[in-house]
Amino acid sequence: NAGVTQTPKFRVLKTGQSMTLLCAQDMNHEYMYWYRQDPGMGLRLIHYSVGEGTTAKGEVPDGYNVSRLKKQNFLLGLESAAPSQTSVYFCASSYVVAGELFFGEGSRLTVL
Amino acid sequence: AQTVTQSQPEMSVQEAETVTLSCTYDTSESDYYLFWYKQPPSRQMILVIRQEAYKQQNATENRFSVNFQKAAKSFSLKISDSQLGDAAMYFCAYRRGGTSGTYKYIFGTGTRLKVLA
Protein backbone atom coordinates (compact mmCIF):
# COMPACT_ATOMS: atom_id res chain seq x y z
CA ASN A 1 0.00 0.00 0.00
CA ALA A 2 1.46 3.33 -1.06
CA GLY A 3 -0.84 5.46 1.12
CA VAL A 4 0.29 9.09 0.87
CA THR A 5 3.35 9.81 -1.26
CA GLN A 6 5.23 13.11 -1.41
CA THR A 7 7.80 14.15 -3.97
CA PRO A 8 10.49 15.32 -3.74
CA LYS A 9 11.73 14.26 -0.30
CA PHE A 10 14.51 16.88 -0.22
CA ARG A 11 15.12 20.07 -2.13
CA VAL A 12 17.43 23.04 -1.89
CA LEU A 13 16.33 26.29 -3.51
CA LYS A 14 17.77 29.74 -3.92
CA THR A 15 15.76 32.75 -2.84
CA GLY A 16 13.32 33.71 -5.57
CA GLN A 17 13.16 30.31 -7.25
CA SER A 18 9.89 28.47 -7.66
CA MET A 19 8.99 24.86 -7.08
CA THR A 20 6.08 22.48 -6.66
CA LEU A 21 5.61 19.74 -4.10
CA LEU A 22 3.42 16.88 -5.25
CA CYS A 23 1.24 14.82 -2.95
CA ALA A 24 -0.56 11.70 -4.15
CA GLN A 25 -2.89 9.44 -2.18
CA ASP A 26 -4.42 6.14 -3.26
CA MET A 27 -7.06 5.79 -0.52
CA ASN A 28 -9.82 7.76 -2.26
CA HIS A 29 -9.82 10.32 0.55
CA GLU A 30 -11.94 13.42 0.16
CA TYR A 31 -9.80 15.68 2.31
CA MET A 32 -6.18 16.60 1.75
CA TYR A 33 -3.90 18.95 3.68
CA TRP A 34 -0.52 20.62 3.54
CA TYR A 35 1.28 21.36 6.82
CA ARG A 36 4.65 22.80 7.63
CA GLN A 37 6.65 21.73 10.66
CA ASP A 38 9.10 24.06 12.34
CA PRO A 39 10.97 23.53 15.63
CA GLY A 40 8.87 24.51 18.64
CA MET A 41 5.83 25.34 16.53
CA GLY A 42 4.27 21.97 15.85
CA LEU A 43 2.42 21.44 12.59
CA ARG A 44 0.76 24.46 11.07
CA LEU A 45 -1.85 24.17 8.35
CA ILE A 46 -0.97 25.93 5.09
CA HIS A 47 -3.85 25.01 2.78
CA TYR A 48 -6.38 22.23 2.55
CA SER A 49 -8.92 20.77 0.15
CA VAL A 50 -12.32 19.23 0.82
CA GLY A 51 -12.63 17.69 -2.62
CA GLU A 52 -11.53 17.75 -6.24
CA GLY A 53 -11.39 21.28 -7.59
CA THR A 54 -11.64 22.95 -4.16
CA THR A 55 -8.99 24.56 -1.98
CA ALA A 56 -9.04 26.70 1.16
CA LYS A 57 -6.56 28.68 3.23
CA GLY A 58 -5.24 27.39 6.51
CA GLU A 59 -3.31 29.11 9.26
CA VAL A 60 -0.19 30.16 7.30
CA PRO A 61 -1.12 30.42 3.58
CA ASP A 62 0.97 33.43 2.53
CA GLY A 63 3.61 32.66 -0.09
CA TYR A 64 2.01 29.35 -1.11
CA ASN A 65 -0.52 28.27 -3.70
CA VAL A 66 -2.26 24.94 -4.13
CA SER A 67 -4.28 23.05 -6.68
CA ARG A 68 -6.35 19.90 -6.62
CA LEU A 69 -7.24 19.09 -10.21
CA LYS A 70 -7.61 15.38 -9.47
CA LYS A 71 -9.00 13.83 -6.31
CA GLN A 72 -5.84 11.85 -5.64
CA ASN A 73 -3.36 14.72 -6.07
CA PHE A 74 -2.74 17.89 -4.10
CA LEU A 75 0.02 20.23 -5.27
CA LEU A 76 1.76 22.87 -3.16
CA GLY A 77 3.56 25.63 -5.02
CA LEU A 78 6.08 28.24 -3.98
CA GLU A 79 6.18 30.98 -6.61
CA SER A 80 9.12 32.92 -5.16
CA ALA A 81 10.86 31.02 -2.37
CA ALA A 82 12.05 32.88 0.73
CA PRO A 83 14.39 31.70 3.53
CA SER A 84 11.39 31.82 5.91
CA GLN A 85 9.92 28.95 3.91
CA THR A 86 12.74 26.63 4.96
CA SER A 87 10.82 23.87 6.69
CA VAL A 88 9.63 20.29 6.59
CA TYR A 89 6.38 19.97 4.66
CA PHE A 90 3.84 17.25 5.28
CA CYS A 91 0.95 16.24 3.11
CA ALA A 92 -1.92 14.37 4.74
CA SER A 93 -5.32 13.02 3.80
CA SER A 94 -8.43 11.72 5.51
CA TYR A 95 -11.96 10.47 5.06
CA VAL A 96 -14.72 12.73 6.27
CA VAL A 97 -16.10 10.31 8.83
CA ALA A 98 -13.25 8.04 9.90
CA GLY A 99 -11.27 10.83 11.56
CA GLU A 100 -7.71 9.56 11.26
CA LEU A 101 -5.21 11.69 9.35
CA PHE A 102 -2.79 9.77 7.15
CA PHE A 103 0.58 11.43 6.51
CA GLY A 104 3.20 11.33 3.83
CA GLU A 105 6.86 10.98 4.78
CA GLY A 106 7.56 14.70 4.65
CA SER A 107 9.64 16.89 2.35
CA ARG A 108 12.56 18.91 3.67
CA LEU A 109 12.91 22.20 1.83
CA THR A 110 15.85 24.52 2.34
CA VAL A 111 15.84 28.02 0.86
CA LEU A 112 19.23 29.73 0.73
CA ALA B 1 -11.13 29.12 17.13
CA GLN B 2 -9.98 25.79 18.44
CA THR B 3 -6.57 25.54 20.08
CA VAL B 4 -4.43 22.70 21.36
CA THR B 5 -1.80 23.23 24.06
CA GLN B 6 1.03 20.95 25.06
CA SER B 7 2.78 22.60 27.97
CA GLN B 8 5.67 20.14 28.27
CA PRO B 9 8.28 20.73 25.55
CA GLU B 10 10.37 17.81 26.80
CA MET B 11 9.92 14.85 29.13
CA SER B 12 12.20 12.03 30.26
CA VAL B 13 11.35 8.57 31.56
CA GLN B 14 13.36 5.58 32.68
CA GLU B 15 12.97 2.45 30.63
CA ALA B 16 10.13 0.26 31.99
CA GLU B 17 8.61 3.18 33.90
CA THR B 18 5.37 5.07 33.21
CA VAL B 19 5.10 8.60 31.85
CA THR B 20 2.16 10.91 31.19
CA LEU B 21 2.13 13.58 28.50
CA SER B 22 -0.32 16.45 28.92
CA CYS B 23 -2.61 18.08 26.38
CA THR B 24 -5.38 20.61 26.81
CA TYR B 25 -7.65 21.99 24.13
CA ASP B 26 -10.25 24.65 23.69
CA THR B 27 -13.42 24.23 21.64
CA SER B 28 -17.09 25.12 21.73
CA GLU B 29 -18.01 21.98 19.79
CA SER B 30 -19.52 18.94 21.49
CA ASP B 31 -18.67 16.43 18.76
CA TYR B 32 -14.99 16.03 18.00
CA TYR B 33 -12.02 13.69 17.80
CA LEU B 34 -8.74 13.83 19.67
CA PHE B 35 -5.53 12.13 18.61
CA TRP B 36 -2.01 11.44 19.74
CA TYR B 37 0.59 11.11 16.99
CA LYS B 38 4.16 9.90 17.41
CA GLN B 39 7.02 11.23 15.29
CA PRO B 40 10.23 9.21 15.67
CA PRO B 41 13.54 10.41 14.21
CA SER B 42 12.51 8.92 10.87
CA ARG B 43 10.07 11.86 10.65
CA GLN B 44 7.09 9.62 9.83
CA MET B 45 3.89 10.61 11.64
CA ILE B 46 2.31 7.58 13.29
CA LEU B 47 -1.12 7.48 14.90
CA VAL B 48 -0.85 6.27 18.49
CA ILE B 49 -4.40 6.55 19.74
CA ARG B 50 -7.73 8.19 18.92
CA GLN B 51 -10.62 9.26 21.14
CA GLU B 52 -14.14 10.19 20.09
CA ALA B 53 -15.56 12.89 22.34
CA TYR B 54 -18.94 11.18 22.69
CA LYS B 55 -17.32 8.08 24.17
CA GLN B 56 -16.90 8.27 27.93
CA GLN B 57 -14.56 5.30 28.03
CA ASN B 58 -10.90 6.17 27.70
CA ALA B 59 -9.18 4.71 24.63
CA THR B 60 -6.36 2.21 25.08
CA GLU B 61 -3.88 0.65 22.66
CA ASN B 62 -1.59 -1.87 24.32
CA ARG B 63 0.82 0.16 26.51
CA PHE B 64 -0.78 3.46 25.51
CA SER B 65 -3.87 4.87 27.18
CA VAL B 66 -5.50 8.24 27.53
CA ASN B 67 -7.17 10.12 30.34
CA PHE B 68 -9.95 12.05 28.61
CA GLN B 69 -11.58 14.68 30.80
CA LYS B 70 -14.18 16.33 28.58
CA ALA B 71 -15.36 18.94 31.07
CA ALA B 72 -11.80 19.99 31.82
CA LYS B 73 -10.87 19.77 28.11
CA SER B 74 -7.88 17.64 28.96
CA PHE B 75 -6.48 14.70 26.98
CA SER B 76 -3.34 13.19 28.47
CA LEU B 77 -1.40 10.20 27.13
CA LYS B 78 -0.01 7.58 29.48
CA ILE B 79 2.76 5.30 28.28
CA SER B 80 3.31 2.26 30.49
CA ASP B 81 6.41 0.07 30.56
CA SER B 82 8.32 2.63 28.47
CA GLN B 83 10.65 1.23 25.83
CA LEU B 84 13.60 2.77 24.02
CA GLY B 85 11.52 2.74 20.84
CA ASP B 86 9.03 5.11 22.47
CA ALA B 87 11.53 7.95 22.24
CA ALA B 88 9.98 10.43 19.83
CA MET B 89 8.11 13.70 19.47
CA TYR B 90 4.47 13.31 20.47
CA PHE B 91 1.75 15.57 19.08
CA CYS B 92 -1.76 16.03 20.37
CA ALA B 93 -4.37 16.93 17.74
CA TYR B 94 -8.03 17.94 17.52
CA ARG B 95 -10.63 17.66 14.78
CA ARG B 96 -14.30 18.54 14.92
CA GLY B 97 -16.79 15.78 14.21
CA GLY B 98 -19.96 15.60 12.14
CA THR B 99 -20.47 14.72 8.49
CA SER B 100 -20.73 18.13 6.87
CA GLY B 101 -18.64 21.25 6.76
CA THR B 102 -14.90 21.47 6.81
CA TYR B 103 -12.46 19.53 8.96
CA LYS B 104 -9.19 21.04 10.01
CA TYR B 105 -6.80 19.13 12.24
CA ILE B 106 -5.28 21.41 14.87
CA PHE B 107 -1.98 20.29 16.38
CA GLY B 108 -0.15 21.18 19.56
CA THR B 109 3.51 22.17 19.57
CA GLY B 110 4.65 18.70 20.63
CA THR B 111 6.42 17.03 23.54
CA ARG B 112 9.80 15.41 23.00
CA LEU B 113 10.03 12.19 25.01
CA LYS B 114 13.41 10.81 25.96
CA VAL B 115 13.68 7.26 27.26
CA LEU B 116 16.67 6.58 29.50
CA ALA B 117 18.22 3.11 29.59
Coordinates of C-alpha atoms in Angstrom, one line a residue:
Chain A
N1 CA 0.0 0.0 0.0
A2 CA 1.5 3.3 -1.1
G3 CA -0.8 5.5 1.1
V4 CA 0.3 9.1 0.9
T5 CA 3.4 9.8 -1.3
Q6 CA 5.2 13.1 -1.4
T7 CA 7.8 14.1 -4.0
P8 CA 10.5 15.3 -3.7
K9 CA 11.7 14.3 -0.3
F10 CA 14.5 16.9 -0.2
R11 CA 15.1 20.1 -2.1
V12 CA 17.4 23.0 -1.9
L13 CA 16.3 26.3 -3.5
K14 CA 17.8 29.7 -3.9
T15 CA 15.8 32.7 -2.8
G16 CA 13.3 33.7 -5.6
Q17 CA 13.2 30.3 -7.3
S18 CA 9.9 28.5 -7.7
M19 CA 9.0 24.9 -7.1
T20 CA 6.1 22.5 -6.7
L21 CA 5.6 19.7 -4.1
L22 CA 3.4 16.9 -5.2
C23 CA 1.2 14.8 -3.0
A24 CA -0.6 11.7 -4.1
Q25 CA -2.9 9.4 -2.2
D26 CA -4.4 6.1 -3.3
M27 CA -7.1 5.8 -0.5
N28 CA -9.8 7.8 -2.3
H29 CA -9.8 10.3 0.6
E30 CA -11.9 13.4 0.2
Y31 CA -9.8 15.7 2.3
M32 CA -6.2 16.6 1.7
Y33 CA -3.9 19.0 3.7
W34 CA -0.5 20.6 3.5
Y35 CA 1.3 21.4 6.8
R36 CA 4.7 22.8 7.6
Q37 CA 6.6 21.7 10.7
D38 CA 9.1 24.1 12.3
P39 CA 11.0 23.5 15.6
G40 CA 8.9 24.5 18.6
M41 CA 5.8 25.3 16.5
G42 CA 4.3 22.0 15.9
L43 CA 2.4 21.4 12.6
R44 CA 0.8 24.5 11.1
L45 CA -1.9 24.2 8.3
I46 CA -1.0 25.9 5.1
H47 CA -3.9 25.0 2.8
Y48 CA -6.4 22.2 2.6
S49 CA -8.9 20.8 0.2
V50 CA -12.3 19.2 0.8
G51 CA -12.6 17.7 -2.6
E52 CA -11.5 17.7 -6.2
G53 CA -11.4 21.3 -7.6
T54 CA -11.6 22.9 -4.2
T55 CA -9.0 24.6 -2.0
A56 CA -9.0 26.7 1.2
K57 CA -6.6 28.7 3.2
G58 CA -5.2 27.4 6.5
E59 CA -3.3 29.1 9.3
V60 CA -0.2 30.2 7.3
P61 CA -1.1 30.4 3.6
D62 CA 1.0 33.4 2.5
G63 CA 3.6 32.7 -0.1
Y64 CA 2.0 29.4 -1.1
N65 CA -0.5 28.3 -3.7
V66 CA -2.3 24.9 -4.1
S67 CA -4.3 23.0 -6.7
R68 CA -6.3 19.9 -6.6
L69 CA -7.2 19.1 -10.2
K70 CA -7.6 15.4 -9.5
K71 CA -9.0 13.8 -6.3
Q72 CA -5.8 11.8 -5.6
N73 CA -3.4 14.7 -6.1
F74 CA -2.7 17.9 -4.1
L75 CA 0.0 20.2 -5.3
L76 CA 1.8 22.9 -3.2
G77 CA 3.6 25.6 -5.0
L78 CA 6.1 28.2 -4.0
E79 CA 6.2 31.0 -6.6
S80 CA 9.1 32.9 -5.2
A81 CA 10.9 31.0 -2.4
A82 CA 12.0 32.9 0.7
P83 CA 14.4 31.7 3.5
S84 CA 11.4 31.8 5.9
Q85 CA 9.9 29.0 3.9
T86 CA 12.7 26.6 5.0
S87 CA 10.8 23.9 6.7
V88 CA 9.6 20.3 6.6
Y89 CA 6.4 20.0 4.7
F90 CA 3.8 17.3 5.3
C91 CA 1.0 16.2 3.1
A92 CA -1.9 14.4 4.7
S93 CA -5.3 13.0 3.8
S94 CA -8.4 11.7 5.5
Y95 CA -12.0 10.5 5.1
V96 CA -14.7 12.7 6.3
V97 CA -16.1 10.3 8.8
A98 CA -13.2 8.0 9.9
G99 CA -11.3 10.8 11.6
E100 CA -7.7 9.6 11.3
L101 CA -5.2 11.7 9.4
F102 CA -2.8 9.8 7.1
F103 CA 0.6 11.4 6.5
G104 CA 3.2 11.3 3.8
E105 CA 6.9 11.0 4.8
G106 CA 7.6 14.7 4.7
S107 CA 9.6 16.9 2.4
R108 CA 12.6 18.9 3.7
L109 CA 12.9 22.2 1.8
T110 CA 15.9 24.5 2.3
V111 CA 15.8 28.0 0.9
L112 CA 19.2 29.7 0.7
Chain B
A1 CA -11.1 29.1 17.1
Q2 CA -10.0 25.8 18.4
T3 CA -6.6 25.5 20.1
V4 CA -4.4 22.7 21.4
T5 CA -1.8 23.2 24.1
Q6 CA 1.0 20.9 25.1
S7 CA 2.8 22.6 28.0
Q8 CA 5.7 20.1 28.3
P9 CA 8.3 20.7 25.6
E10 CA 10.4 17.8 26.8
M11 CA 9.9 14.8 29.1
S12 CA 12.2 12.0 30.3
V13 CA 11.4 8.6 31.6
Q14 CA 13.4 5.6 32.7
E15 CA 13.0 2.4 30.6
A16 CA 10.1 0.3 32.0
E17 CA 8.6 3.2 33.9
T18 CA 5.4 5.1 33.2
V19 CA 5.1 8.6 31.8
T20 CA 2.2 10.9 31.2
L21 CA 2.1 13.6 28.5
S22 CA -0.3 16.5 28.9
C23 CA -2.6 18.1 26.4
T24 CA -5.4 20.6 26.8
Y25 CA -7.7 22.0 24.1
D26 CA -10.3 24.6 23.7
T27 CA -13.4 24.2 21.6
S28 CA -17.1 25.1 21.7
E29 CA -18.0 22.0 19.8
S30 CA -19.5 18.9 21.5
D31 CA -18.7 16.4 18.8
Y32 CA -15.0 16.0 18.0
Y33 CA -12.0 13.7 17.8
L34 CA -8.7 13.8 19.7
F35 CA -5.5 12.1 18.6
W36 CA -2.0 11.4 19.7
Y37 CA 0.6 11.1 17.0
K38 CA 4.2 9.9 17.4
Q39 CA 7.0 11.2 15.3
P40 CA 10.2 9.2 15.7
P41 CA 13.5 10.4 14.2
S42 CA 12.5 8.9 10.9
R43 CA 10.1 11.9 10.6
Q44 CA 7.1 9.6 9.8
M45 CA 3.9 10.6 11.6
I46 CA 2.3 7.6 13.3
L47 CA -1.1 7.5 14.9
V48 CA -0.8 6.3 18.5
I49 CA -4.4 6.6 19.7
R50 CA -7.7 8.2 18.9
Q51 CA -10.6 9.3 21.1
E52 CA -14.1 10.2 20.1
A53 CA -15.6 12.9 22.3
Y54 CA -18.9 11.2 22.7
K55 CA -17.3 8.1 24.2
Q56 CA -16.9 8.3 27.9
Q57 CA -14.6 5.3 28.0
N58 CA -10.9 6.2 27.7
A59 CA -9.2 4.7 24.6
T60 CA -6.4 2.2 25.1
E61 CA -3.9 0.7 22.7
N62 CA -1.6 -1.9 24.3
R63 CA 0.8 0.2 26.5
F64 CA -0.8 3.5 25.5
S65 CA -3.9 4.9 27.2
V66 CA -5.5 8.2 27.5
N67 CA -7.2 10.1 30.3
F68 CA -9.9 12.0 28.6
Q69 CA -11.6 14.7 30.8
K70 CA -14.2 16.3 28.6
A71 CA -15.4 18.9 31.1
A72 CA -11.8 20.0 31.8
K73 CA -10.9 19.8 28.1
S74 CA -7.9 17.6 29.0
F75 CA -6.5 14.7 27.0
S76 CA -3.3 13.2 28.5
L77 CA -1.4 10.2 27.1
K78 CA 0.0 7.6 29.5
I79 CA 2.8 5.3 28.3
S80 CA 3.3 2.3 30.5
D81 CA 6.4 0.1 30.6
S82 CA 8.3 2.6 28.5
Q83 CA 10.7 1.2 25.8
L84 CA 13.6 2.8 24.0
G85 CA 11.5 2.7 20.8
D86 CA 9.0 5.1 22.5
A87 CA 11.5 7.9 22.2
A88 CA 10.0 10.4 19.8
M89 CA 8.1 13.7 19.5
Y90 CA 4.5 13.3 20.5
F91 CA 1.7 15.6 19.1
C92 CA -1.8 16.0 20.4
A93 CA -4.4 16.9 17.7
Y94 CA -8.0 17.9 17.5
R95 CA -10.6 17.7 14.8
R96 CA -14.3 18.5 14.9
G97 CA -16.8 15.8 14.2
G98 CA -20.0 15.6 12.1
T99 CA -20.5 14.7 8.5
S100 CA -20.7 18.1 6.9
G101 CA -18.6 21.2 6.8
T102 CA -14.9 21.5 6.8
Y103 CA -12.5 19.5 9.0
K104 CA -9.2 21.0 10.0
Y105 CA -6.8 19.1 12.2
I106 CA -5.3 21.4 14.9
F107 CA -2.0 20.3 16.4
G108 CA -0.2 21.2 19.6
T109 CA 3.5 22.2 19.6
G110 CA 4.6 18.7 20.6
T111 CA 6.4 17.0 23.5
R112 CA 9.8 15.4 23.0
L113 CA 10.0 12.2 25.0
K114 CA 13.4 10.8 26.0
V115 CA 13.7 7.3 27.3
L116 CA 16.7 6.6 29.5
A117 CA 18.2 3.1 29.6

